[in-house]
Short mmCIF file of C-alpha atoms and ligand atoms in Angstrom, two decimals:
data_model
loop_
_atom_site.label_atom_id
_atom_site.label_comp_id
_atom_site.label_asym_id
_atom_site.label_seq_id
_atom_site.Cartn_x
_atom_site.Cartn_y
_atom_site.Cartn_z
CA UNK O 738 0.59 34.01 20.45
CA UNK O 739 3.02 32.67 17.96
CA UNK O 740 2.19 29.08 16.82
CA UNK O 741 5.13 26.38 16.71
CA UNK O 742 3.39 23.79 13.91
CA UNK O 743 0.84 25.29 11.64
CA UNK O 744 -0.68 22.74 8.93
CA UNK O 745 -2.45 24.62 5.64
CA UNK O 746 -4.79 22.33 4.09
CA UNK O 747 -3.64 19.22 4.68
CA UNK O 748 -4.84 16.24 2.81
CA UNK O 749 -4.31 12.81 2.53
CA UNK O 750 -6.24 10.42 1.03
CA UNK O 751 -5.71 6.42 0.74
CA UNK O 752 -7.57 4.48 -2.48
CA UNK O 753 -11.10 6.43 -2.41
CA UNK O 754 -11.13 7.16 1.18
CA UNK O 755 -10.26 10.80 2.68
CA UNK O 756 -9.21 10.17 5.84
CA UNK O 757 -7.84 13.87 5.99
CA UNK O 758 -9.41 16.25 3.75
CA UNK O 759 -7.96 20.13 3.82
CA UNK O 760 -7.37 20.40 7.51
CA UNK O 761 -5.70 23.85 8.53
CA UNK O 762 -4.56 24.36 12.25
CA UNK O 763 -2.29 26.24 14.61
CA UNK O 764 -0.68 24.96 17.98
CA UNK O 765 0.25 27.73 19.95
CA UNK O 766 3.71 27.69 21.48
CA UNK O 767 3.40 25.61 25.00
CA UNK O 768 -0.04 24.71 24.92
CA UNK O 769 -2.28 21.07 24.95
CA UNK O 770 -3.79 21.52 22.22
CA UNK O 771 -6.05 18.46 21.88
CA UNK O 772 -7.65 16.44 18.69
CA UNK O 773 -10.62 14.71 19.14
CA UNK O 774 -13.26 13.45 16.79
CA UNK O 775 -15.39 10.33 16.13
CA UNK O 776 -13.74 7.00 15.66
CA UNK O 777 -12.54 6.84 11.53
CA UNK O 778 -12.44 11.13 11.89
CA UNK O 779 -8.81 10.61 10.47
CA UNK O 780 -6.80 11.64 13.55
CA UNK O 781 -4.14 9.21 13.45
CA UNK O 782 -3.87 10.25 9.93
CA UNK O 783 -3.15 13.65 10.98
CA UNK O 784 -1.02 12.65 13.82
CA UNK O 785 0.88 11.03 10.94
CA UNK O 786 1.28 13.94 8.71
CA UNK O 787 2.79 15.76 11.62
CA UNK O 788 5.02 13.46 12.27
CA UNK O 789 6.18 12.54 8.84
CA UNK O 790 5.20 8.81 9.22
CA UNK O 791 3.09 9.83 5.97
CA UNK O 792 3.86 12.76 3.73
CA UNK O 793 0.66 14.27 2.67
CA UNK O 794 -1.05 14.20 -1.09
CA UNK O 795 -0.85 18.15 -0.92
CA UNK O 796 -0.86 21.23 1.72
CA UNK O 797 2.12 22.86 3.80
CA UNK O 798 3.04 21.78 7.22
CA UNK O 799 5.42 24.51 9.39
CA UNK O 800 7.59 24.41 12.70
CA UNK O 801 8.61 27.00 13.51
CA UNK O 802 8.14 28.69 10.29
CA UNK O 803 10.52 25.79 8.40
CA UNK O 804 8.45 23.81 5.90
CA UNK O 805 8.25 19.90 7.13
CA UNK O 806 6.44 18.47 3.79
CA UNK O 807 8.67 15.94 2.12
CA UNK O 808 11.11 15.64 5.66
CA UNK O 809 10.78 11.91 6.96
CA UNK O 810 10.26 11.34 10.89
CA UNK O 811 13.42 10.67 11.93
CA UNK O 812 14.41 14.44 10.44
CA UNK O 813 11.70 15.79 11.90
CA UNK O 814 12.77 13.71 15.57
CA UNK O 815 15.85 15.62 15.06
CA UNK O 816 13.88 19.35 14.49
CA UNK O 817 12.10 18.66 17.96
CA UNK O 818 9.46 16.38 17.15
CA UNK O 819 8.19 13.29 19.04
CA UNK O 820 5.44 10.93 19.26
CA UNK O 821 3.74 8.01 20.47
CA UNK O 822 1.71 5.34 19.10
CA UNK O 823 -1.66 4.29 19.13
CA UNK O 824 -0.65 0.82 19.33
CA UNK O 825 2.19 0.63 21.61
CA UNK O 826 5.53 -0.09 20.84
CA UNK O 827 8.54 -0.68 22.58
CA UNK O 828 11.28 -2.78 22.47
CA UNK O 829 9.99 -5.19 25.11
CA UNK O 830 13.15 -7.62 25.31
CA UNK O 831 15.14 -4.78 26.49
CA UNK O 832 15.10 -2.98 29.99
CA UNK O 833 13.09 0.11 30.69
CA UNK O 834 16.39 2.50 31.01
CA UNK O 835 17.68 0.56 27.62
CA UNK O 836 14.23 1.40 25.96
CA UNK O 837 14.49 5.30 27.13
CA UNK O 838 18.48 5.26 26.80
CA UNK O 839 17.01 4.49 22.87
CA UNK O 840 15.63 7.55 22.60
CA UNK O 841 18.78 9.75 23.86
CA UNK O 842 20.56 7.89 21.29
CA UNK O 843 19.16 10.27 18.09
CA UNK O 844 21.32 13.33 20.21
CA UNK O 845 24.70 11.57 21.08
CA UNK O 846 27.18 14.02 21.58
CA UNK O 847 30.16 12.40 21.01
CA UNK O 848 32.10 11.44 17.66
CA UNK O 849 31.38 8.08 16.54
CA UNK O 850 35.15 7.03 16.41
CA UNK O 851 34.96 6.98 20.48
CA UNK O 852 32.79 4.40 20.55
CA UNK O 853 35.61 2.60 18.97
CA UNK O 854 38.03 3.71 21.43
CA UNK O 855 36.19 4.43 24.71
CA UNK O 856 37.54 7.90 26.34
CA UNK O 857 36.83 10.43 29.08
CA UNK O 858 34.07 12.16 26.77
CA UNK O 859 32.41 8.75 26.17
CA UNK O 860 31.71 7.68 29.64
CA UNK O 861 30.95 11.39 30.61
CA UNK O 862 28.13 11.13 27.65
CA UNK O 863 27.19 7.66 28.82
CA UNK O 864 26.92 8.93 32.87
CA UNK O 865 24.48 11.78 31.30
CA UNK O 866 22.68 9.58 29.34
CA UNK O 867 21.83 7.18 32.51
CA UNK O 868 21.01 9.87 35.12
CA UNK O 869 18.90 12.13 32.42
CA UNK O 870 17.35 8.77 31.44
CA UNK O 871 16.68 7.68 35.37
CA UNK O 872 15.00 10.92 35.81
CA UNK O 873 12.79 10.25 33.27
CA UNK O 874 12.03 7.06 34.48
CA UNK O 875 10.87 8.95 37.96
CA UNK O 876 9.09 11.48 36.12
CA UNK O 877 6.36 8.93 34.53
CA UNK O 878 6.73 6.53 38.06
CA UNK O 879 9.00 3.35 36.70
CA UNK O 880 12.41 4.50 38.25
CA UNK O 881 11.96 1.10 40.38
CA UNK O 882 11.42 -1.07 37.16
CA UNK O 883 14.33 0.31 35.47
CA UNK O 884 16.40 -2.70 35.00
CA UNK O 885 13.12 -5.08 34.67
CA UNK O 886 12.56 -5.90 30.94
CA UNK O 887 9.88 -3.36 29.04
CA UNK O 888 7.65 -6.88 28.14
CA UNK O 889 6.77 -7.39 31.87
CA UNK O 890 5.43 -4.19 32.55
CA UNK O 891 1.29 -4.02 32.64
CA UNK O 892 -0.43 -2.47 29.86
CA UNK O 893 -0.50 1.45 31.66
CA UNK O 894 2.92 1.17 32.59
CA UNK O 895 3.99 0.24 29.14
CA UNK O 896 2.26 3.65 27.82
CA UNK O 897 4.05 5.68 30.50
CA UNK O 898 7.67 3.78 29.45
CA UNK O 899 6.44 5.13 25.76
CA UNK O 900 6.35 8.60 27.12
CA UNK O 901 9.52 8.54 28.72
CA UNK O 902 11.59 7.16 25.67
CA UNK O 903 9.60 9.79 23.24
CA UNK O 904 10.66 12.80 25.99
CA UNK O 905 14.21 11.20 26.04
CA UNK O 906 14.66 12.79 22.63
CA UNK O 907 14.38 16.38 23.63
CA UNK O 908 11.06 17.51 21.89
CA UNK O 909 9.88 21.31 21.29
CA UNK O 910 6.67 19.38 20.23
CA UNK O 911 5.39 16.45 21.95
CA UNK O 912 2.65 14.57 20.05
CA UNK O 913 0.15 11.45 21.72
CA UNK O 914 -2.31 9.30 19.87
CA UNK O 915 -5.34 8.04 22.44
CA UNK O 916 -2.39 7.57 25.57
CA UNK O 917 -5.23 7.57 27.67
CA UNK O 918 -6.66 4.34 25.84
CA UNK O 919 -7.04 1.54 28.07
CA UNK O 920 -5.89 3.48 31.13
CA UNK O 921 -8.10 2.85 34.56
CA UNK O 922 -8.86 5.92 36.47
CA UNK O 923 -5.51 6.09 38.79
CA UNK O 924 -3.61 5.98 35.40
CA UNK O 925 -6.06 8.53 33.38
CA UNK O 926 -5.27 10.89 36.76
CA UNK O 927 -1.67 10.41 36.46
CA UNK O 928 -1.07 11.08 32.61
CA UNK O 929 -3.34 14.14 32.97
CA UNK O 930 -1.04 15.34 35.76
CA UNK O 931 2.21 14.35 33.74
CA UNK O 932 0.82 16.20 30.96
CA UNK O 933 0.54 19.29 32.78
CA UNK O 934 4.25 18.88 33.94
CA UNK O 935 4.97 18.63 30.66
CA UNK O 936 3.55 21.83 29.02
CA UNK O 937 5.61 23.37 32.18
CA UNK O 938 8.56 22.44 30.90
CA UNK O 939 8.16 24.26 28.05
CA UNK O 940 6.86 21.63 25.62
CA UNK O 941 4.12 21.62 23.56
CA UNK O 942 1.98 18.90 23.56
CA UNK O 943 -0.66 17.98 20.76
CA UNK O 944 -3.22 15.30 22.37
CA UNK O 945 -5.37 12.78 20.01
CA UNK O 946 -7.63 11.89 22.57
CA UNK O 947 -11.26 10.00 23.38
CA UNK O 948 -11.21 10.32 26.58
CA UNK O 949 -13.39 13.96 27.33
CA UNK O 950 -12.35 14.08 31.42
CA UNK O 951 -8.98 13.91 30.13
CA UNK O 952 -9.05 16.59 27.46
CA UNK O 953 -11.87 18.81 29.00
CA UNK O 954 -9.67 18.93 32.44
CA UNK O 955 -6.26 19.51 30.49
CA UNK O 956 -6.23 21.09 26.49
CA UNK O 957 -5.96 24.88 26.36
CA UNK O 958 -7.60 24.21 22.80
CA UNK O 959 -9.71 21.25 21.19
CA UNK O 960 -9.67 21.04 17.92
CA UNK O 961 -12.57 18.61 16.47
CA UNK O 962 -12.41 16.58 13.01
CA UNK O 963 -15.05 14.32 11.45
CA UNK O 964 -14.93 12.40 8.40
CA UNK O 965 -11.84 13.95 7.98
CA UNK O 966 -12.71 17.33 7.84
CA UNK O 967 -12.53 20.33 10.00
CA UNK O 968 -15.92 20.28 12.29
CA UNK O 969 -14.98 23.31 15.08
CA UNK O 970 -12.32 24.77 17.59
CA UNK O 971 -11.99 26.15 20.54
CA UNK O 972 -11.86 26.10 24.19
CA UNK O 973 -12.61 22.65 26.01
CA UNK O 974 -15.89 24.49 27.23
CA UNK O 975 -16.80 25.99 24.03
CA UNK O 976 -16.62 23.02 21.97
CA UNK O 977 -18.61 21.26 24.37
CA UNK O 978 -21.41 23.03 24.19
CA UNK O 979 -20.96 23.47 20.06
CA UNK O 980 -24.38 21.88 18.40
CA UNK O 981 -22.34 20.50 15.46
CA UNK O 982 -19.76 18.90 17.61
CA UNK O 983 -22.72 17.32 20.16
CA UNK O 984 -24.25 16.51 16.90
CA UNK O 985 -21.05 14.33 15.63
CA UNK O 986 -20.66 12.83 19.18
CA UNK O 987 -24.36 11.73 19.11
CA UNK O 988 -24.30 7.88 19.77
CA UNK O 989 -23.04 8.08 22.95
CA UNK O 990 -19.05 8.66 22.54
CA UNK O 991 -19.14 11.48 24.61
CA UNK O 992 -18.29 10.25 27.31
CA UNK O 993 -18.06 13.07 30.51
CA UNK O 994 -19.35 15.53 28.29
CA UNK O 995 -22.87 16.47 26.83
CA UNK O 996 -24.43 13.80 25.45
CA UNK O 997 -24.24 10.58 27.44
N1 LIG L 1996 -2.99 3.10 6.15
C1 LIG L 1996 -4.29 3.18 5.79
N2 LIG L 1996 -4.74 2.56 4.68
C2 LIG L 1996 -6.02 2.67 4.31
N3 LIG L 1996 -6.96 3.37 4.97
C3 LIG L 1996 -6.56 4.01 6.09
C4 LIG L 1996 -5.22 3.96 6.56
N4 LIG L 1996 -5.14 4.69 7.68
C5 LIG L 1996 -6.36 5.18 7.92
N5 LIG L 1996 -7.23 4.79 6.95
C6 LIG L 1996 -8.64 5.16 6.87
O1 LIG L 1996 -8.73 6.56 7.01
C7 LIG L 1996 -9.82 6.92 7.83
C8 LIG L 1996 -9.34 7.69 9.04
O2 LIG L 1996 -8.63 6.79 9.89
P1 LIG L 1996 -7.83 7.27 11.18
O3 LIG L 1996 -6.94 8.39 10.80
O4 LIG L 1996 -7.20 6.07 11.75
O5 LIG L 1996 -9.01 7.80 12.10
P2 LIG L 1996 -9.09 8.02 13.68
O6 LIG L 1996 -7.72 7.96 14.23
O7 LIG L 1996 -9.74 9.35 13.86
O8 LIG L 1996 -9.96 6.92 14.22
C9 LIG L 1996 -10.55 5.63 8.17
O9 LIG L 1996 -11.59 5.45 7.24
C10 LIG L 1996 -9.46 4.59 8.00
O10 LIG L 1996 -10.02 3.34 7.67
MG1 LIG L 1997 -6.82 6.79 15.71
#
């Protein structure tokens, strides 16, 4: 199995604390390969790193075998890469096609002096643009709140709207911090599903996630952190029943899995 991202040692530190300390890890080529860890384990700040929205204090960081350390996110949007947020955000004044039509906006194919002087390849990009970006709004279940504005959508819906504009860019790798975060049941059910589609499309999907039902039903690999460090890895079922990992979870965060 050839991985797409590999990190070597990653580390990132910020005034005395380590929130990631020497993390190594491979995502295999269209998988879920999910992150999960106790709260302050230092996956955002991993998500982060592979993102670019930090560069780390030292290690290496591949896709697809080209070095991403020192690239900043919007390069690395470019290479493939997407993301969401922890804490939402979306341009909430504008529409829900405007806020995916956003993301298209990084691959425009057309030479910038055309916007100037509008011609037959403009409005053939700007047709694409809308139907690709419609379709999106189907696949995550807003095509009927297209031309509402992003601000009035409920909390859920505003998470899905996030997934659409972050697929809108085209990923290889598709990266989510806790999108199941706030969800009810219906919506936990429907991102799980969504997140299947996804990996069948060919893109890989790295999952920060607390949610267990969610990443026990969907990773292909968990990958566990805790106090920024490597704890273990391996198959949803394996890592459940992993003393170390129980250990980490004891307290009561493990929610659908071993300890209560
Ligand atoms: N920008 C930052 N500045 C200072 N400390 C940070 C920053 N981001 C994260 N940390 C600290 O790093 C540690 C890991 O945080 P984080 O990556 O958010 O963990 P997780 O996402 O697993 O809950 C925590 O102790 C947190 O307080
Ligand atoms: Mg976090």
């Amino acid at each position: 199995m050839t991985a797409l991202l590999e990190a070597r040692a990653l580390r990132k530190s910020f005034g005395g604390v380590r929130a990631v300390e020497g993390i190594s890890l491979a995502v295999p080529e269209r998988a879920i390969f999910a992150v999960i860890g106790p709260n302050g384990a230092g996956k955002s700040t991993l998500m982060n790193l592979l993102s670019g929205t930090y560069q780390p204090d030292s290690g290496e960081l591949l896709f697809a075998g080209r070095q991403l350390v020192g690239l900043p996110a919007h390069r690395r949007v470019r290479l493939g890469l997407a993301r969401t947020f922890q804490k939402i955000r979306l341009f909430k004044q504008l529409t829900l096609l405007d806020n995916v039509l956003a993301g298209f906006h990084i691959h425009h194919r057309i030479p910038a002096w055309q916007y100037l002087l509008p011609a037959a390849a403009f409005w053939r990009d700007w047709t694409r643009c809308r139907e690709e970006g419609m379709a999106l709004l189907e696949f995550v279940g807003l095509a009927d709140r297209a031309f509402e504005r992003a601000g009035a959508l409920a909390y859920g819906q505003q998470r899905m709207l996030e997934i659409a504009r972050a697929l809108a860019t085209g990923p290889k790798l598709f990266m989510l911090d806790e999108p199941a975060a706030g969800l009810n049941s219906a919506e936990v059910g429907f991102l799980l599903q969504r997140l299947i589609d996804i990996r069948a499309r060919g893109i890989t999907v790295v999952v920060v996630e607390h949610n267990m039902d969610l990443v026990m039903n969907v990773a292909d690999h968990v990958f566990v952190m805790d106090h920024g460090e490597y704890l273990f890895q391996g198959k949803p079922r394996e890592v459940q029943d992993n003393p170390q990992v129980i250990e980490a979870y004891l307290g009561g965060e493990f929610v659908g899995g071993v300890a209560a």
